[in-house]
Amino acid sequence: MRTIVLLIALSIMLASTAGSAMNVVGTVSPDSAKESVKQFMNDSKINLNLGDEISLPTGNFYIVGTDSKEFWVNKDTGIVERATFYSEMSKMSDTIISKEKCQEIALSYAIQHYIDFETRNLQLNYQEFHDTGIDYEYTFIWHGYQQDIETPSFILVTVNANTGNIIEYVGLSREVNVDLKSTISSHEAMKIASDYFDNPYTESVELKVVNINPKEQHLVWAVNIHDTQSEDMLQGGIVEIDAENGKILRVFKWL
Amino acid sequence: MYPTKGYWLWMDNPGTLITLNAPWADDYQFSYEDLSTIPTAETAANEQSIIAYGGMPHTNSDASYAYNRITNDSIFFFNGHGIRSRDDGEHGGGLSFWNGTDKTIIAAEHIDAPLNTTTYYIAEFNDQMNDVLLAVYVACWSGRTSAHLGNLVTMTHSKGADNVIGFTEELLNPQSNYWSDRFWYRCRAGSILGTPQTIPTAAQSAKTDVLIAFYPYTGGVSSLIGEYHSDGGVYDYLIPARYGTN
């Protein structure tokens, strides 16, 4: 029952923020959010407009920007956690900058803008080239770890592989405020997750710290399940088991 | 100059265009036995209707119904299960429709290993998809090339659709639902000034929206691929409402 309630709450939360603006209580004013962007950009003259406000499990945000730049400012901390530079999304030629050079550019940008870069034990474990149809780009993602457990902190930097300019930056830094000792074993978690589906097999299980909402964290076993029953369609999903009490927190199903 | 196939624009007062017969936008969502993509078609249809398309949500349709309408569509949106091979891992190439009782499929092409399910093939069209401005296939492996069923995105584009979006990896729901909602919103209203985003920009931006909303589970939306018109002109956008280029 709790799982159903949580899923309904998550769906309502996300559905209500898909498009329309909504008011979310925060401690930072819109003007302060604009100041944060000016500091982030090191440009005191940038003319910023306030867009939607958005509430997500990972944070509450002001969306601020211009016609070609979009910034998400955390309403609780005033930190710029997303910056997208739309004018950098362009395909100039077929000449591609090397991955190593793009990584160097991305790392430099991340160090410059992510305030907790030295303390979040970040590890680069996603580096992919994409031909998006409108540009060539490299995306790098650093995941934060604590005691070898993945945390809600991460950095994403996307670099235009033609120009070397930054297309997008996302940097979420979150303190871990839950006990990192699991009461439930991985085998117990797999059993609980498997019972959720018919004819399942487990592909992987991993301990993570996740935010259910901006104020609520859990240590979870994320169990990746595939269902062998269906003939032509993929079934199964990722089941989050609370590592403290064994309850199912959230279920994300394969489409 | 905008094409006028299948609909008419009437000048009421100078500078005012009134849509008499809005371009078709068909949006398909499903309540499968294991999951639901409702109400993403309603959300899409609402966004499309605001900008003068005839947005129409359909729940639990047969593939035959969608297949017979797609050549008259300006926008085709599917959010549902993809196709996986039972034996050799050659996933993709198709969309799985479910009417509550039976499954039917729209696939790119019939290469080999025919499915035991009634299947309709995009390859059988000539240039009948020229009216399609945008096809969005939100389904596992909808952008992947299957040795049995081909590639939906490239096949649809080759049949005349201007902009086609799919995903090469398996997707998680509700992440895919959220990507859909954000994509349609961004196409209509952008993010800051209410300025619409181009179709590819909206698709890319919605991908990051999902990353932030659902971290650490991005649910495969980072595997988004697209075939786009991308000439910097009006066919990169949904606004103003219209059919495809040819």
Coordinates of C-alpha atoms in Angstrom, one line a residue:
Chain A
M1 CA 0.0 0.0 0.0
R2 CA 2.8 2.4 0.9
T3 CA 4.4 1.8 -2.4
I4 CA 1.2 2.6 -4.3
V5 CA 0.8 5.8 -2.2
L6 CA 4.4 6.8 -2.9
L7 CA 4.1 6.1 -6.6
I8 CA 0.9 8.1 -6.8
A9 CA 2.5 11.0 -4.9
L10 CA 5.5 10.9 -7.2
S11 CA 3.3 10.8 -10.3
I12 CA 1.2 13.8 -9.1
M13 CA 4.4 15.7 -8.2
L14 CA 6.0 15.2 -11.6
A15 CA 2.8 15.6 -13.6
S16 CA 2.0 18.8 -11.9
T17 CA 5.4 20.2 -12.7
A18 CA 5.7 19.0 -16.3
G19 CA 4.6 22.3 -17.8
S20 CA 2.9 24.8 -15.6
A21 CA 4.5 27.0 -13.1
M22 CA 3.9 26.3 -9.5
N23 CA 4.8 27.9 -6.2
V24 CA 7.3 26.1 -4.1
V25 CA 8.3 27.3 -0.7
G26 CA 12.0 28.1 -0.6
T27 CA 14.5 30.3 1.2
V28 CA 15.9 32.1 -1.8
S29 CA 14.2 35.0 -3.5
P30 CA 13.9 35.3 -7.3
D31 CA 16.2 38.3 -7.2
S32 CA 18.8 36.3 -5.2
A33 CA 18.5 33.5 -7.8
K34 CA 19.3 36.0 -10.6
E35 CA 22.3 37.2 -8.6
S36 CA 23.5 33.6 -8.3
V37 CA 23.3 33.3 -12.1
K38 CA 25.2 36.5 -12.6
Q39 CA 28.0 35.2 -10.3
F40 CA 27.9 31.8 -12.0
M41 CA 28.3 33.5 -15.4
N42 CA 30.7 36.1 -14.0
D43 CA 28.6 38.6 -15.9
S44 CA 26.9 41.3 -13.8
K45 CA 25.1 42.8 -16.9
I46 CA 23.3 39.7 -18.1
N47 CA 19.6 40.4 -18.5
L48 CA 17.7 37.6 -16.9
N49 CA 14.1 36.7 -16.8
L50 CA 12.3 34.5 -14.3
G51 CA 10.6 31.5 -15.9
D52 CA 8.7 28.5 -14.3
E53 CA 9.3 27.2 -10.8
I54 CA 9.7 23.5 -10.6
S55 CA 9.6 20.9 -7.8
L56 CA 11.3 17.6 -8.2
P57 CA 12.4 14.8 -5.9
T58 CA 15.9 16.1 -6.2
G59 CA 15.2 19.7 -5.4
N60 CA 13.0 22.8 -5.9
F61 CA 14.2 25.2 -8.6
Y62 CA 13.7 28.6 -10.1
I63 CA 14.2 28.6 -13.8
V64 CA 16.0 31.8 -14.9
G65 CA 17.5 32.8 -18.2
T66 CA 17.5 34.5 -21.5
D67 CA 16.2 33.5 -24.9
S68 CA 19.4 31.4 -25.4
K69 CA 20.4 30.4 -21.9
E70 CA 18.6 28.5 -19.2
F71 CA 19.6 28.2 -15.6
W72 CA 18.0 26.2 -12.7
V73 CA 18.7 27.7 -9.3
N74 CA 18.1 25.7 -6.2
K75 CA 15.4 27.5 -4.2
D76 CA 16.8 26.3 -0.9
T77 CA 20.5 27.0 -1.4
G78 CA 20.7 29.6 -4.3
I79 CA 23.2 27.4 -6.1
V80 CA 23.0 27.2 -9.9
E81 CA 22.5 23.5 -10.5
R82 CA 21.8 23.6 -14.3
A83 CA 23.1 25.8 -17.1
T84 CA 22.1 25.2 -20.7
F85 CA 23.5 27.2 -23.5
Y86 CA 21.2 26.6 -26.5
S87 CA 23.2 28.7 -28.9
E88 CA 26.1 26.2 -28.5
M89 CA 23.9 23.4 -29.9
S90 CA 25.1 23.6 -33.5
K91 CA 26.9 21.4 -36.0
M92 CA 29.8 23.4 -37.5
S93 CA 31.7 20.8 -39.4
D94 CA 32.6 17.1 -39.3
T95 CA 35.9 17.9 -37.5
I96 CA 35.7 16.5 -34.1
I97 CA 37.8 17.5 -31.1
S98 CA 39.3 14.5 -29.3
K99 CA 37.5 12.9 -26.4
E100 CA 40.5 13.6 -24.2
K101 CA 40.5 17.3 -25.0
C102 CA 36.7 17.5 -24.4
Q103 CA 37.1 15.7 -21.1
E104 CA 39.8 18.2 -20.1
I105 CA 37.4 21.1 -21.0
A106 CA 34.5 19.5 -19.1
L107 CA 36.6 18.8 -16.0
S108 CA 37.9 22.3 -15.9
Y109 CA 34.3 23.7 -16.1
A110 CA 33.2 21.3 -13.4
I111 CA 36.0 22.2 -11.0
Q112 CA 35.2 25.9 -11.6
H113 CA 31.5 25.7 -11.0
Y114 CA 30.8 22.7 -8.7
I115 CA 31.6 24.0 -5.2
D116 CA 32.0 20.6 -3.6
F117 CA 34.2 19.1 -6.2
E118 CA 36.9 18.1 -3.7
T119 CA 34.6 16.6 -1.1
R120 CA 32.1 14.5 -2.9
N121 CA 34.4 11.7 -4.0
L122 CA 33.4 12.1 -7.7
Q123 CA 34.2 9.4 -10.2
L124 CA 33.8 9.7 -13.9
N125 CA 31.8 6.7 -15.1
Y126 CA 29.9 8.0 -18.1
Q127 CA 31.7 9.4 -21.1
E128 CA 29.8 9.2 -24.4
F129 CA 29.9 10.8 -27.9
H130 CA 26.5 11.6 -29.4
D131 CA 25.5 12.8 -32.9
T132 CA 22.2 14.3 -31.7
G133 CA 21.2 15.4 -35.2
I134 CA 21.9 19.0 -34.4
D135 CA 25.4 18.8 -33.0
Y136 CA 28.2 16.5 -32.1
E137 CA 28.8 16.4 -28.4
Y138 CA 30.6 14.6 -25.6
T139 CA 28.8 14.1 -22.3
F140 CA 30.7 13.3 -19.1
I141 CA 29.0 12.4 -15.9
W142 CA 30.8 12.2 -12.5
H143 CA 28.9 10.3 -9.8
G144 CA 29.5 11.0 -6.1
Y145 CA 30.3 8.2 -3.7
Q146 CA 30.6 7.8 0.0
Q147 CA 32.0 4.5 1.4
D148 CA 31.7 3.1 -2.1
I149 CA 27.9 3.8 -2.1
E150 CA 26.5 6.0 -4.9
T151 CA 25.1 9.3 -3.5
P152 CA 22.6 11.8 -4.9
S153 CA 25.5 14.1 -5.9
F154 CA 26.7 14.2 -9.5
I155 CA 28.0 16.4 -12.2
L156 CA 27.1 16.3 -15.9
V157 CA 29.0 18.4 -18.5
T158 CA 28.3 18.3 -22.2
V159 CA 30.8 19.8 -24.6
N160 CA 30.3 20.7 -28.3
A161 CA 32.7 18.4 -30.0
N162 CA 33.2 20.9 -32.9
T163 CA 33.8 24.0 -30.9
G164 CA 34.9 22.8 -27.5
N165 CA 32.3 25.1 -26.0
I166 CA 30.1 24.1 -23.1
I167 CA 26.5 23.1 -24.1
E168 CA 25.2 22.0 -20.7
Y169 CA 26.2 21.7 -17.1
V170 CA 24.3 20.0 -14.3
G171 CA 25.7 19.8 -10.8
L172 CA 23.7 18.6 -7.8
S173 CA 25.5 18.4 -4.5
R174 CA 23.6 16.8 -1.6
E175 CA 24.8 15.9 1.9
V176 CA 24.2 12.3 2.8
N177 CA 22.0 12.3 6.0
V178 CA 21.2 8.6 6.3
D179 CA 23.0 5.8 7.9
L180 CA 25.1 3.9 5.3
K181 CA 24.8 0.5 7.0
S182 CA 22.2 -1.7 5.4
T183 CA 20.1 -3.8 7.7
I184 CA 18.8 -5.8 4.7
S185 CA 21.2 -8.0 2.8
S186 CA 21.4 -7.9 -1.0
H187 CA 19.9 -11.4 -1.2
E188 CA 17.0 -10.4 0.9
A189 CA 16.5 -7.3 -1.3
M190 CA 16.6 -9.5 -4.5
K191 CA 14.0 -11.9 -3.0
I192 CA 11.6 -9.0 -2.1
A193 CA 12.1 -7.4 -5.6
S194 CA 11.7 -10.8 -7.4
D195 CA 8.4 -11.4 -5.6
Y196 CA 7.0 -8.3 -7.1
F197 CA 7.2 -9.8 -10.6
D198 CA 6.2 -13.1 -12.3
N199 CA 9.1 -15.2 -13.6
P200 CA 11.8 -12.6 -12.8
Y201 CA 15.6 -12.8 -13.0
T202 CA 17.8 -10.3 -11.4
E203 CA 20.4 -8.6 -13.6
S204 CA 22.0 -6.4 -10.9
V205 CA 21.6 -5.1 -7.4
E206 CA 23.3 -2.0 -6.0
L207 CA 23.3 0.0 -2.8
K208 CA 22.5 3.7 -3.4
V209 CA 21.4 6.8 -1.5
V210 CA 18.4 8.5 -3.2
N211 CA 16.2 11.5 -2.6
I212 CA 12.5 10.6 -2.6
N213 CA 11.9 14.3 -2.2
P214 CA 14.2 17.2 -1.5
K215 CA 14.0 16.7 2.3
E216 CA 13.8 12.9 2.4
Q217 CA 16.7 10.5 1.7
H218 CA 16.8 6.7 1.9
L219 CA 19.5 4.1 1.6
V220 CA 18.1 1.6 -0.9
W221 CA 18.9 -1.5 -2.8
A222 CA 18.2 -0.8 -6.4
V223 CA 17.4 -4.2 -7.9
N224 CA 17.3 -4.4 -11.7
I225 CA 14.7 -7.1 -12.7
H226 CA 13.9 -8.5 -16.1
D227 CA 10.8 -10.7 -16.5
T228 CA 11.2 -13.8 -18.6
Q229 CA 7.5 -14.4 -19.1
S230 CA 6.5 -12.0 -21.8
E231 CA 7.2 -13.1 -25.3
D232 CA 7.8 -9.9 -27.3
M233 CA 7.7 -7.1 -24.8
L234 CA 10.3 -6.3 -22.1
Q235 CA 8.9 -6.5 -18.6
G236 CA 10.3 -6.0 -15.2
G237 CA 12.1 -2.9 -13.9
I238 CA 14.1 -1.4 -11.1
V239 CA 12.7 -2.0 -7.7
E240 CA 14.0 0.2 -4.8
I241 CA 14.1 -1.6 -1.5
D242 CA 14.6 0.4 1.7
A243 CA 17.8 -1.0 3.0
E244 CA 16.7 -0.3 6.6
N245 CA 13.4 -2.0 6.7
G246 CA 13.0 -4.0 3.5
K247 CA 9.9 -2.1 2.2
I248 CA 9.5 -1.4 -1.5
L249 CA 9.9 2.4 -1.9
R250 CA 9.5 2.9 -5.7
V251 CA 9.1 0.7 -8.8
F252 CA 10.3 1.9 -12.2
K253 CA 9.1 -0.5 -14.9
W254 CA 10.6 -1.3 -18.3
L255 CA 8.6 0.1 -21.2
Chain B
M1 CA 5.1 29.5 -47.5
Y2 CA 3.2 27.0 -45.4
P3 CA 1.7 23.9 -47.0
T4 CA -2.1 23.7 -46.9
K5 CA -2.6 20.0 -47.4
G6 CA -5.6 18.7 -45.6
Y7 CA -6.5 21.9 -43.9
W8 CA -7.4 25.5 -44.6
L9 CA -6.5 28.8 -43.1
W10 CA -8.8 31.7 -43.3
M11 CA -7.9 35.3 -42.9
D12 CA -10.6 36.8 -40.7
N13 CA -9.1 40.2 -40.0
P14 CA -5.8 41.3 -41.5
G15 CA -3.0 39.5 -39.7
T16 CA -5.3 37.0 -38.0
L17 CA -5.2 33.4 -39.1
I18 CA -8.1 31.1 -38.0
T19 CA -7.7 27.4 -38.3
L20 CA -10.8 25.8 -39.7
N21 CA -9.5 22.3 -39.9
A22 CA -6.5 21.8 -37.6
P23 CA -3.7 19.5 -38.7
W24 CA -4.2 16.0 -37.3
A25 CA -2.2 15.0 -34.2
D26 CA -2.8 11.5 -33.0
D27 CA -1.5 10.5 -29.6
Y28 CA -1.5 6.9 -28.4
Q29 CA -1.3 5.7 -24.8
F30 CA -1.8 2.4 -23.2
S31 CA -2.9 0.6 -20.1
Y32 CA -1.0 -2.6 -20.4
E33 CA -1.2 -5.4 -17.8
D34 CA 2.1 -4.4 -16.3
L35 CA 2.2 -0.6 -16.6
S36 CA 0.4 2.5 -17.9
T37 CA 1.4 5.4 -20.1
I38 CA -1.8 7.3 -19.3
P39 CA -2.2 10.3 -19.3
T40 CA 0.7 11.3 -21.5
A41 CA -1.4 11.3 -24.7
E42 CA -3.9 13.7 -23.0
T43 CA -1.0 15.9 -22.0
A44 CA 0.5 15.8 -25.5
A45 CA -2.9 16.5 -27.1
N46 CA -3.5 19.4 -24.8
E47 CA -0.2 21.0 -25.6
Q48 CA -0.8 20.4 -29.3
S49 CA -4.3 21.8 -29.2
I50 CA -3.1 25.0 -27.6
I51 CA -1.0 25.7 -30.7
A52 CA -3.8 24.9 -33.1
Y53 CA -3.3 21.2 -33.9
G54 CA -6.2 18.8 -33.6
G55 CA -4.6 16.9 -30.7
M56 CA -6.5 13.6 -30.1
P57 CA -5.6 11.2 -27.4
H58 CA -6.3 7.5 -28.0
T59 CA -6.2 4.8 -25.3
N60 CA -5.6 1.1 -26.1
S61 CA -5.9 1.4 -29.8
D62 CA -5.2 -1.3 -32.4
A63 CA -2.2 -0.9 -34.6
S64 CA -4.5 -1.1 -37.7
Y65 CA -6.3 2.1 -36.5
A66 CA -3.1 4.0 -36.0
Y67 CA -1.6 2.7 -39.3
N68 CA -4.6 3.8 -41.3
R69 CA -4.5 7.3 -39.8
I70 CA -0.7 7.9 -39.8
T71 CA -0.5 9.0 -43.4
N72 CA -3.0 11.8 -42.6
D73 CA -1.3 12.9 -39.5
S74 CA 0.9 15.9 -39.0
I75 CA 1.9 14.6 -35.5
F76 CA 2.1 10.9 -34.5
F77 CA 2.9 10.2 -30.9
F78 CA 3.2 6.7 -29.5
N79 CA 4.1 6.0 -25.8
G80 CA 4.1 2.3 -25.1
H81 CA 6.0 -1.0 -25.2
G82 CA 8.6 -1.7 -27.8
I83 CA 9.5 -5.1 -29.4
R84 CA 12.1 -7.6 -28.2
S85 CA 13.2 -10.7 -29.9
R86 CA 12.6 -13.8 -28.0
D87 CA 15.7 -15.6 -29.2
D88 CA 18.6 -13.6 -30.5
G89 CA 18.6 -10.2 -28.8
E90 CA 17.7 -8.3 -32.0
H91 CA 15.4 -5.9 -30.2
G92 CA 13.6 -2.9 -31.7
G93 CA 12.0 -2.0 -35.0
G94 CA 8.4 -2.0 -33.8
L95 CA 5.7 -0.6 -31.5
S96 CA 3.4 -2.8 -29.5
F97 CA -0.3 -1.8 -29.5
W98 CA -2.6 -3.3 -27.0
N99 CA -6.4 -3.0 -27.1
G100 CA -7.0 -4.6 -23.7
T101 CA -7.3 -8.0 -25.2
D102 CA -5.0 -8.4 -28.2
K103 CA -1.6 -7.2 -29.2
T104 CA -0.9 -5.8 -32.7
I105 CA 2.3 -4.2 -34.1
I106 CA 3.5 -1.4 -36.3
A107 CA 7.1 -2.2 -37.5
A108 CA 9.6 -0.7 -39.8
E109 CA 9.9 -3.5 -42.4
H110 CA 9.5 -7.2 -42.7
I111 CA 13.1 -8.6 -43.1
D112 CA 12.7 -12.1 -41.7
A113 CA 11.4 -14.1 -38.8
P114 CA 7.8 -13.0 -39.0
L115 CA 6.1 -12.3 -35.7
N116 CA 3.2 -14.3 -34.6
T117 CA 1.3 -11.1 -34.2
T118 CA -0.6 -9.1 -36.8
T119 CA 2.0 -6.5 -38.0
Y120 CA 1.7 -3.5 -40.2
Y121 CA 4.8 -2.2 -41.9
I122 CA 5.9 1.4 -42.5
A123 CA 8.0 0.2 -45.5
E124 CA 4.8 -0.5 -47.4
F125 CA 4.1 3.2 -47.7
N126 CA 5.4 5.0 -50.7
D127 CA 5.8 8.7 -50.0
Q128 CA 2.5 8.7 -48.0
M129 CA 4.2 10.0 -44.9
N130 CA 5.0 13.4 -46.5
D131 CA 2.3 15.0 -44.4
V132 CA 4.0 14.0 -41.1
L133 CA 5.8 16.9 -39.5
L134 CA 6.8 14.9 -36.4
A135 CA 6.7 11.3 -35.3
V136 CA 7.6 10.5 -31.7
Y137 CA 8.2 6.9 -30.8
V138 CA 8.5 6.5 -27.0
A139 CA 9.2 2.8 -26.7
C140 CA 12.1 0.5 -25.7
W141 CA 14.5 0.3 -28.7
S142 CA 12.3 2.3 -31.0
G143 CA 15.4 3.8 -32.6
R144 CA 17.4 0.6 -32.7
T145 CA 17.9 -1.4 -35.9
S146 CA 16.6 -4.9 -35.7
A147 CA 17.8 -7.6 -38.0
H148 CA 14.2 -8.8 -38.2
L149 CA 12.1 -5.6 -38.4
G150 CA 14.5 -2.8 -39.4
N151 CA 14.7 0.7 -38.0
L152 CA 11.5 2.6 -37.3
V153 CA 13.2 6.1 -37.1
T154 CA 15.1 5.9 -40.3
M155 CA 12.3 4.1 -42.2
T156 CA 9.7 6.7 -41.1
H157 CA 12.1 9.5 -42.1
S158 CA 12.7 7.9 -45.5
K159 CA 9.0 7.8 -46.2
G160 CA 8.7 11.5 -45.9
A161 CA 8.3 12.4 -42.2
D162 CA 10.3 15.6 -41.4
N163 CA 11.2 14.9 -37.8
V164 CA 11.3 11.5 -36.2
I165 CA 12.4 10.7 -32.6
G166 CA 13.2 7.3 -31.0
F167 CA 15.3 5.6 -28.4
T168 CA 18.0 3.0 -28.9
E169 CA 18.0 1.5 -25.4
E170 CA 15.3 0.1 -23.1
L171 CA 13.3 2.8 -21.3
L172 CA 11.9 3.0 -17.8
N173 CA 8.5 4.3 -17.0
P174 CA 7.6 6.8 -15.5
Q175 CA 10.8 8.4 -16.7
S176 CA 9.6 8.0 -20.3
N177 CA 6.3 9.6 -19.4
Y178 CA 8.0 12.6 -17.9
W179 CA 10.3 13.0 -20.9
S180 CA 7.1 13.1 -23.1
D181 CA 5.4 15.7 -20.9
R182 CA 8.4 17.9 -20.9
F183 CA 9.1 17.5 -24.6
W184 CA 5.6 18.6 -25.6
Y185 CA 5.8 21.5 -23.1
R186 CA 9.1 22.7 -24.4
C187 CA 8.0 22.4 -28.0
R188 CA 5.1 24.8 -27.2
A189 CA 6.5 27.1 -24.5
G190 CA 10.2 26.6 -24.2
S191 CA 11.4 27.4 -20.8
I192 CA 12.0 31.1 -20.0
L193 CA 10.2 33.5 -22.2
G194 CA 7.5 31.3 -23.5
T195 CA 9.5 31.0 -26.7
P196 CA 9.0 27.6 -28.4
Q197 CA 12.0 25.4 -28.7
T198 CA 13.0 23.6 -31.9
I199 CA 12.0 20.0 -32.0
P200 CA 15.5 18.6 -31.5
T201 CA 16.3 21.2 -28.8
A202 CA 13.2 20.3 -26.9
A203 CA 14.0 16.6 -27.2
Q204 CA 17.5 17.1 -25.8
S205 CA 16.4 19.4 -23.0
A206 CA 13.7 17.0 -21.9
K207 CA 16.4 14.4 -21.6
T208 CA 18.2 16.5 -19.0
D209 CA 14.9 17.3 -17.3
V210 CA 14.5 13.5 -16.7
L211 CA 18.1 13.2 -15.4
I212 CA 17.5 15.8 -12.7
A213 CA 14.0 14.6 -11.8
F214 CA 14.9 10.9 -11.5
Y215 CA 18.6 10.7 -10.7
P216 CA 20.2 8.2 -10.5
Y217 CA 17.7 6.4 -12.8
T218 CA 17.7 8.1 -16.2
G219 CA 15.7 5.3 -17.6
G220 CA 17.3 5.0 -21.0
V221 CA 16.2 8.4 -22.3
S222 CA 19.8 9.4 -22.8
S223 CA 19.7 7.0 -25.8
L224 CA 17.4 9.4 -27.6
I225 CA 18.1 9.7 -31.4
G226 CA 16.4 11.7 -34.0
E227 CA 16.2 12.3 -37.7
Y228 CA 15.4 16.0 -38.1
H229 CA 14.6 18.5 -40.8
S230 CA 17.0 21.0 -39.2
D231 CA 17.4 23.6 -41.8
G232 CA 16.9 26.4 -39.3
G233 CA 13.4 27.2 -40.7
V234 CA 9.8 26.7 -39.6
Y235 CA 9.9 22.9 -40.1
D236 CA 12.2 22.7 -37.1
Y237 CA 9.3 23.9 -34.9
L238 CA 5.8 22.8 -34.2
I239 CA 4.6 26.4 -34.3
P240 CA 2.8 27.5 -36.4
A241 CA 0.6 24.4 -36.8
R242 CA 1.0 22.7 -40.2
Y243 CA 1.7 19.5 -42.0
G244 CA 5.0 18.3 -43.3
T245 CA 7.1 19.7 -46.0
N246 CA 6.4 17.7 -49.1

